[in-house]
mmCIF file of C-alpha atoms and ligand atoms in Angstrom:
data_model
loop_
_atom_site.group_PDB
_atom_site.id
_atom_site.type_symbol
_atom_site.label_atom_id
_atom_site.label_comp_id
_atom_site.label_asym_id
_atom_site.label_seq_id
_atom_site.Cartn_x
_atom_site.Cartn_y
_atom_site.Cartn_z
ATOM 1 C CA MET A 99 -13.243 27.679 25.057
ATOM 2 C CA SER A 100 -11.606 30.194 22.895
ATOM 3 C CA ARG A 101 -10.988 33.697 24.287
ATOM 4 C CA VAL A 102 -12.440 36.585 22.256
ATOM 5 C CA PHE A 103 -10.412 39.844 21.840
ATOM 6 C CA SER A 104 -12.043 42.945 20.692
ATOM 7 C CA ASP A 105 -9.087 44.930 21.879
ATOM 8 C CA LEU A 106 -5.700 44.562 20.028
ATOM 9 C CA SER A 107 -3.654 45.708 22.911
ATOM 10 C CA ALA A 108 -5.185 43.110 25.162
ATOM 11 C CA TRP A 109 -4.369 40.549 22.410
ATOM 12 C CA ARG A 110 -0.787 41.730 22.143
ATOM 13 C CA ALA A 111 -0.345 41.274 25.878
ATOM 14 C CA ALA A 112 -1.670 37.719 25.584
ATOM 15 C CA ARG A 113 0.596 36.940 22.548
ATOM 16 C CA GLY A 114 3.698 37.911 24.644
ATOM 17 C CA ASN A 115 2.682 35.676 27.594
ATOM 18 C CA GLU A 116 3.345 31.932 28.186
ATOM 19 C CA ASP A 117 0.302 30.757 26.505
ATOM 20 C CA TYR A 118 1.621 31.756 23.104
ATOM 21 C CA ALA A 119 5.328 32.664 23.490
ATOM 22 C CA GLY A 120 7.553 29.818 22.355
ATOM 23 C CA LYS A 121 4.580 27.883 20.880
ATOM 24 C CA SER A 122 3.753 27.438 17.242
ATOM 25 C CA VAL A 123 0.880 29.602 16.075
ATOM 26 C CA GLY A 124 -1.355 28.911 13.154
ATOM 27 C CA PHE A 125 -3.544 31.752 11.852
ATOM 28 C CA VAL A 126 -6.859 31.793 9.966
ATOM 29 C CA PRO A 127 -7.984 35.156 8.760
ATOM 30 C CA THR A 128 -11.718 35.515 7.845
ATOM 31 C CA MET A 129 -14.405 37.977 7.337
ATOM 32 C CA GLY A 130 -16.827 35.830 9.426
ATOM 33 C CA ALA A 131 -19.982 33.979 8.167
ATOM 34 C CA LEU A 132 -18.062 30.886 8.751
ATOM 35 C CA HIS A 133 -18.814 27.609 6.963
ATOM 36 C CA ALA A 134 -17.370 24.157 6.540
ATOM 37 C CA GLY A 135 -14.644 25.651 4.295
ATOM 38 C CA HIS A 136 -13.461 27.804 7.244
ATOM 39 C CA ARG A 137 -13.885 24.856 9.511
ATOM 40 C CA SER A 138 -11.473 22.827 7.402
ATOM 41 C CA LEU A 139 -8.876 25.639 7.699
ATOM 42 C CA LEU A 140 -9.163 25.672 11.315
ATOM 43 C CA GLU A 141 -9.016 21.939 11.786
ATOM 44 C CA ARG A 142 -5.827 21.821 9.640
ATOM 45 C CA ALA A 143 -4.330 24.765 11.760
ATOM 46 C CA ARG A 144 -5.177 22.755 14.855
ATOM 47 C CA ARG A 145 -3.306 19.625 13.657
ATOM 48 C CA GLU A 146 -0.253 21.607 12.567
ATOM 49 C CA ASN A 147 0.269 24.102 15.473
ATOM 50 C CA GLU A 148 0.158 24.230 19.276
ATOM 51 C CA ARG A 149 -2.110 27.444 19.270
ATOM 52 C CA VAL A 150 -4.626 28.567 16.760
ATOM 53 C CA VAL A 151 -5.901 32.122 16.135
ATOM 54 C CA LEU A 152 -8.855 33.132 14.131
ATOM 55 C CA SER A 153 -9.672 36.620 13.107
ATOM 56 C CA ILE A 154 -13.151 37.939 12.026
ATOM 57 C CA PHE A 155 -13.149 41.293 10.476
ATOM 58 C CA VAL A 156 -15.364 42.506 7.537
ATOM 59 C CA ASN A 157 -12.595 44.511 5.861
ATOM 60 C CA PRO A 158 -14.218 47.697 4.465
ATOM 61 C CA THR A 159 -11.284 48.512 2.162
ATOM 62 C CA GLN A 160 -11.675 45.507 0.036
ATOM 63 C CA PHE A 161 -15.183 46.112 -0.896
ATOM 64 C CA ASN A 162 -15.425 48.190 -4.099
ATOM 65 C CA ASP A 163 -19.194 48.031 -3.881
ATOM 66 C CA PRO A 164 -20.669 49.760 -0.873
ATOM 67 C CA GLY A 165 -23.845 47.727 -1.361
ATOM 68 C CA ASP A 166 -21.899 44.461 -1.093
ATOM 69 C CA LEU A 167 -20.299 45.505 2.172
ATOM 70 C CA GLU A 168 -23.636 46.400 3.620
ATOM 71 C CA LYS A 169 -25.236 43.056 2.625
ATOM 72 C CA TYR A 170 -22.131 40.921 3.728
ATOM 73 C CA PRO A 171 -23.516 38.475 6.364
ATOM 74 C CA ARG A 172 -22.424 39.193 9.889
ATOM 75 C CA THR A 173 -23.048 36.250 12.112
ATOM 76 C CA LEU A 174 -20.719 36.486 15.156
ATOM 77 C CA GLU A 175 -22.616 34.330 17.501
ATOM 78 C CA HIS A 176 -22.920 31.413 14.835
ATOM 79 C CA ASP A 177 -19.203 31.991 13.935
ATOM 80 C CA LEU A 178 -18.043 31.676 17.581
ATOM 81 C CA ALA A 179 -20.120 28.376 17.938
ATOM 82 C CA LEU A 180 -18.511 26.857 14.693
ATOM 83 C CA ALA A 181 -14.972 27.752 15.766
ATOM 84 C CA ASP A 182 -15.541 26.583 19.414
ATOM 85 C CA GLY A 183 -12.948 24.124 20.268
ATOM 86 C CA LEU A 184 -10.997 24.687 17.033
ATOM 87 C CA CYS A 185 -9.079 27.850 18.229
ATOM 88 C CA ASP A 186 -7.595 29.442 21.184
ATOM 89 C CA ALA A 187 -8.172 33.082 20.330
ATOM 90 C CA VAL A 188 -10.580 35.023 18.150
ATOM 91 C CA LEU A 189 -9.727 38.487 17.230
ATOM 92 C CA VAL A 190 -12.640 40.791 16.331
ATOM 93 C CA PRO A 191 -10.882 44.119 16.130
ATOM 94 C CA PRO A 192 -12.766 47.457 15.529
ATOM 95 C CA ALA A 193 -11.728 49.110 12.185
ATOM 96 C CA GLU A 194 -10.268 52.141 14.023
ATOM 97 C CA GLN A 195 -7.723 49.839 15.616
ATOM 98 C CA LEU A 196 -6.716 48.188 12.261
ATOM 99 C CA TYR A 197 -6.773 51.423 10.451
ATOM 100 C CA PRO A 198 -5.317 54.019 12.853
ATOM 101 C CA ASP A 199 -3.982 55.854 9.633
ATOM 102 C CA ASN A 200 -7.577 55.927 8.126
ATOM 103 C CA TYR A 201 -6.080 53.869 5.220
ATOM 104 C CA ARG A 202 -3.494 56.454 4.347
ATOM 105 C CA PHE A 203 -0.990 53.709 3.969
ATOM 106 C CA ARG A 204 -1.661 50.876 1.583
ATOM 107 C CA VAL A 205 -0.089 47.753 0.000
ATOM 108 C CA THR A 206 -0.106 47.971 -3.881
ATOM 109 C CA GLU A 207 0.945 45.197 -6.124
ATOM 110 C CA TRP A 208 1.136 46.253 -9.821
ATOM 111 C CA GLU A 209 1.455 42.922 -11.893
ATOM 112 C CA LEU A 210 -1.122 40.296 -10.806
ATOM 113 C CA SER A 211 -3.585 42.634 -8.861
ATOM 114 C CA PRO A 212 -5.036 44.524 -11.993
ATOM 115 C CA ARG A 213 -6.057 41.321 -13.655
ATOM 116 C CA PHE A 214 -8.973 38.839 -13.344
ATOM 117 C CA GLU A 215 -10.755 39.736 -9.965
ATOM 118 C CA GLY A 216 -8.825 43.149 -9.852
ATOM 119 C CA ALA A 217 -10.148 44.187 -13.256
ATOM 120 C CA HIS A 218 -13.646 43.769 -12.075
ATOM 121 C CA ARG A 219 -13.110 44.952 -8.562
ATOM 122 C CA PRO A 220 -10.998 48.067 -8.535
ATOM 123 C CA GLY A 221 -8.968 48.466 -5.296
ATOM 124 C CA HIS A 222 -9.970 45.102 -3.987
ATOM 125 C CA PHE A 223 -6.490 43.534 -3.714
ATOM 126 C CA GLU A 224 -5.054 46.762 -2.168
ATOM 127 C CA GLY A 225 -7.636 46.341 0.586
ATOM 128 C CA VAL A 226 -6.955 42.697 0.953
ATOM 129 C CA LEU A 227 -3.140 43.042 1.034
ATOM 130 C CA THR A 228 -3.124 45.880 3.286
ATOM 131 C CA VAL A 229 -5.326 44.097 5.824
ATOM 132 C CA VAL A 230 -3.527 40.871 5.437
ATOM 133 C CA LEU A 231 -0.183 42.566 6.269
ATOM 134 C CA LYS A 232 -1.567 44.256 9.283
ATOM 135 C CA LEU A 233 -3.157 41.161 10.615
ATOM 136 C CA LEU A 234 0.050 39.152 10.032
ATOM 137 C CA LEU A 235 1.926 41.703 11.931
ATOM 138 C CA VAL A 236 -0.568 41.680 14.872
ATOM 139 C CA VAL A 237 -0.874 37.919 15.180
ATOM 140 C CA ASP A 238 2.693 37.009 14.358
ATOM 141 C CA PRO A 239 1.818 33.486 13.353
ATOM 142 C CA HIS A 240 4.225 30.681 12.125
ATOM 143 C CA ARG A 241 1.627 29.540 9.595
ATOM 144 C CA ALA A 242 -1.425 31.210 8.026
ATOM 145 C CA TYR A 243 -4.019 29.294 6.164
ATOM 146 C CA PHE A 244 -5.800 30.485 2.942
ATOM 147 C CA GLY A 245 -8.372 28.653 0.685
ATOM 148 C CA GLU A 246 -7.440 27.906 -2.884
ATOM 149 C CA LYS A 247 -10.912 28.983 -3.871
ATOM 150 C CA ASP A 248 -9.657 32.562 -3.882
ATOM 151 C CA TRP A 249 -6.728 31.468 -6.012
ATOM 152 C CA GLN A 250 -5.550 34.976 -6.927
ATOM 153 C CA GLN A 251 -5.620 36.257 -3.405
ATOM 154 C CA LEU A 252 -3.623 33.184 -2.356
ATOM 155 C CA GLN A 253 -0.878 33.902 -4.972
ATOM 156 C CA LEU A 254 -0.893 37.542 -3.945
ATOM 157 C CA VAL A 255 -0.640 36.864 -0.146
ATOM 158 C CA ARG A 256 2.138 34.332 -0.697
ATOM 159 C CA ASP A 257 4.125 36.982 -2.787
ATOM 160 C CA LEU A 258 3.283 39.632 -0.168
ATOM 161 C CA ALA A 259 4.942 37.502 2.543
ATOM 162 C CA LYS A 260 8.039 37.056 0.443
ATOM 163 C CA ALA A 261 8.234 40.716 -0.477
ATOM 164 C CA PHE A 262 8.028 42.067 3.094
ATOM 165 C CA LEU A 263 10.237 39.359 4.485
ATOM 166 C CA LEU A 264 7.644 37.965 6.763
ATOM 167 C CA PRO A 265 8.608 35.037 8.747
ATOM 168 C CA VAL A 266 5.318 33.104 8.103
ATOM 169 C CA GLU A 267 4.464 30.092 5.976
ATOM 170 C CA ILE A 268 1.419 30.760 3.807
ATOM 171 C CA VAL A 269 -0.443 27.382 3.622
ATOM 172 C CA PRO A 270 -2.724 26.742 0.651
ATOM 173 C CA CYS A 271 -5.808 24.648 1.568
ATOM 174 C CA PRO A 272 -8.069 22.872 -1.062
ATOM 175 C CA THR A 273 -11.487 24.253 -1.703
ATOM 176 C CA VAL A 274 -14.270 22.608 0.098
ATOM 177 C CA ARG A 275 -17.234 21.707 -2.197
ATOM 178 C CA GLU A 276 -20.811 20.535 -1.716
ATOM 179 C CA PRO A 277 -21.729 17.023 -3.122
ATOM 180 C CA ASP A 278 -22.771 18.652 -6.327
ATOM 181 C CA GLY A 279 -19.407 20.284 -6.680
ATOM 182 C CA PHE A 280 -20.506 23.920 -5.791
ATOM 183 C CA ALA A 281 -17.791 25.494 -3.917
ATOM 184 C CA LEU A 282 -18.522 26.798 -0.327
ATOM 185 C CA SER A 283 -18.655 30.599 0.125
ATOM 186 C CA SER A 284 -19.984 32.995 2.671
ATOM 187 C CA ARG A 285 -21.980 34.808 -0.244
ATOM 188 C CA ASN A 286 -23.786 31.538 -1.039
ATOM 189 C CA ALA A 287 -26.342 32.429 1.808
ATOM 190 C CA ARG A 288 -27.623 35.055 -0.570
ATOM 191 C CA LEU A 289 -28.670 32.710 -3.281
ATOM 192 C CA SER A 290 -32.394 31.703 -3.717
ATOM 193 C CA PRO A 291 -32.969 27.827 -3.725
ATOM 194 C CA ASP A 292 -33.435 28.135 -7.469
ATOM 195 C CA ALA A 293 -30.240 30.082 -8.081
ATOM 196 C CA ARG A 294 -28.421 27.729 -5.862
ATOM 197 C CA ALA A 295 -29.513 24.772 -7.937
ATOM 198 C CA ARG A 296 -28.446 26.427 -11.135
ATOM 199 C CA ALA A 297 -25.064 27.646 -9.503
ATOM 200 C CA ALA A 298 -23.842 23.979 -9.434
ATOM 201 C CA ARG A 299 -23.238 24.254 -13.254
ATOM 202 C CA PHE A 300 -20.586 26.927 -12.712
ATOM 203 C CA PRO A 301 -17.639 24.638 -11.586
ATOM 204 C CA LYS A 302 -18.995 21.925 -13.858
ATOM 205 C CA ILE A 303 -18.668 24.052 -17.112
ATOM 206 C CA LEU A 304 -15.248 25.468 -15.920
ATOM 207 C CA ARG A 305 -13.984 21.957 -15.615
ATOM 208 C CA GLU A 306 -15.557 20.445 -18.779
ATOM 209 C CA SER A 307 -15.060 23.087 -21.302
ATOM 210 C CA PRO A 308 -12.127 22.603 -23.755
ATOM 211 C CA ASP A 309 -10.885 26.124 -23.431
ATOM 212 C CA ALA A 310 -11.710 29.560 -21.536
ATOM 213 C CA LYS A 311 -13.664 30.968 -24.546
ATOM 214 C CA ALA A 312 -15.837 27.848 -24.800
ATOM 215 C CA ALA A 313 -16.384 27.877 -21.118
ATOM 216 C CA GLU A 314 -17.436 31.560 -21.351
ATOM 217 C CA ARG A 315 -19.929 30.715 -24.046
ATOM 218 C CA ALA A 316 -21.290 27.702 -22.020
ATOM 219 C CA LEU A 317 -21.830 29.772 -18.955
ATOM 220 C CA ALA A 318 -23.714 32.559 -20.901
ATOM 221 C CA ALA A 319 -25.867 29.878 -22.483
ATOM 222 C CA ALA A 320 -26.626 28.496 -19.043
ATOM 223 C CA GLY A 321 -27.892 31.849 -17.917
ATOM 224 C CA PHE A 322 -24.935 33.283 -15.988
ATOM 225 C CA SER A 323 -23.661 36.805 -16.529
ATOM 226 C CA VAL A 324 -19.912 36.167 -17.121
ATOM 227 C CA ASP A 325 -17.398 38.654 -15.624
ATOM 228 C CA TYR A 326 -14.397 36.619 -17.043
ATOM 229 C CA VAL A 327 -12.952 33.135 -17.620
ATOM 230 C CA ALA A 328 -9.205 32.759 -17.957
ATOM 231 C CA ASP A 329 -6.605 30.064 -18.076
ATOM 232 C CA HIS A 330 -3.611 31.230 -16.024
ATOM 233 C CA GLY A 331 -0.837 29.507 -14.061
ATOM 234 C CA GLY A 332 -2.255 25.917 -14.599
ATOM 235 C CA VAL A 333 -5.814 26.873 -13.513
ATOM 236 C CA ARG A 334 -8.968 27.994 -15.004
ATOM 237 C CA LEU A 335 -10.362 31.063 -13.190
ATOM 238 C CA GLY A 336 -13.777 32.357 -13.587
ATOM 239 C CA ALA A 337 -16.493 34.802 -11.997
ATOM 240 C CA VAL A 338 -20.054 34.976 -12.835
ATOM 241 C CA GLN A 339 -23.116 36.653 -11.497
ATOM 242 C CA CYS A 340 -26.045 34.290 -10.550
ATOM 243 C CA ASP A 341 -29.225 36.222 -9.858
ATOM 244 C CA GLY A 342 -27.250 39.125 -8.684
ATOM 245 C CA VAL A 343 -24.905 37.119 -6.527
ATOM 246 C CA ARG A 344 -21.183 37.189 -7.708
ATOM 247 C CA LEU A 345 -19.533 33.653 -7.618
ATOM 248 C CA ILE A 346 -15.867 32.963 -8.168
ATOM 249 C CA ASP A 347 -14.160 29.552 -8.665
ATOM 250 C CA ASN A 348 -11.184 27.832 -10.154
ATOM 251 C CA VAL A 349 -10.353 24.457 -11.477
ATOM 252 C CA ARG A 350 -6.947 22.766 -12.191
ATOM 253 C CA LEU A 351 -6.252 22.469 -15.913
HETATM 254 O O1 LIG B 580 -10.633 35.839 2.166
HETATM 255 C C1 LIG B 580 -11.069 36.585 2.985
HETATM 256 O O2 LIG B 580 -11.995 36.315 3.728
HETATM 257 C C2 LIG B 580 -10.517 37.982 3.051
HETATM 258 O O3 LIG B 580 -10.114 38.367 1.880
HETATM 259 C C3 LIG B 580 -9.370 37.944 4.057
HETATM 260 C C4 LIG B 580 -8.110 37.230 3.718
HETATM 261 C C5 LIG B 580 -9.761 37.556 5.479
HETATM 262 C C6 LIG B 580 -8.995 39.513 4.189
HETATM 263 O O4 LIG B 580 -9.977 40.350 4.577
#
């Protein structure tokens, strides 16, 4: 049975005691609405560490659209049931404890952040990097697990750890997909059955198109509204809207 911490000073006291001190600690940061993709991160962390910490925090600073923040699924009871047996501690901190400065101090990255996702979601990566730095400092893990589905986030978090000399290994984990190839995501719950059926074409078109421009055209022809498709760093990245739900994915080239 994992222990739930809603108070960071109680967590810090536990982190310093014999349950955690001297033991390898794996960390899985999330915004909740857990699914099988998160479960695979927790399972891997369980295999590779003596202790596993999960955080559930819907980080307001990474939402550029207030409507998206409001609609983001909050399913704590379900999340605790899914994580049961796979972690030792669950951190559910209140925003005032993670942002005692009211977001006066921020992590800004200037090269990769403004591109792709960043070009469509101003301020998003500033919010992500700031909260990830705070969480890594609070949890002090040996390893932290991030999904490859958020490819740009993964690169930025890896660079963040290097830039701030954090003694943590950032572990990339493969995207978990449904049998039809559609990537799992907390936002998928907002797709209607009809939109969900059409959404499976998104990764297929990314994978099968000869280049990014052709993928963009094929996605538009399939009824998606395309934010971007780009080939970068050996992967093809894409973001589309499907019936008002924003989907992102990437495939290796
Ligand atoms: O990938 C996510 O769920 C979030 O961006 C993260 C890393 C938990 C930071 O809020």
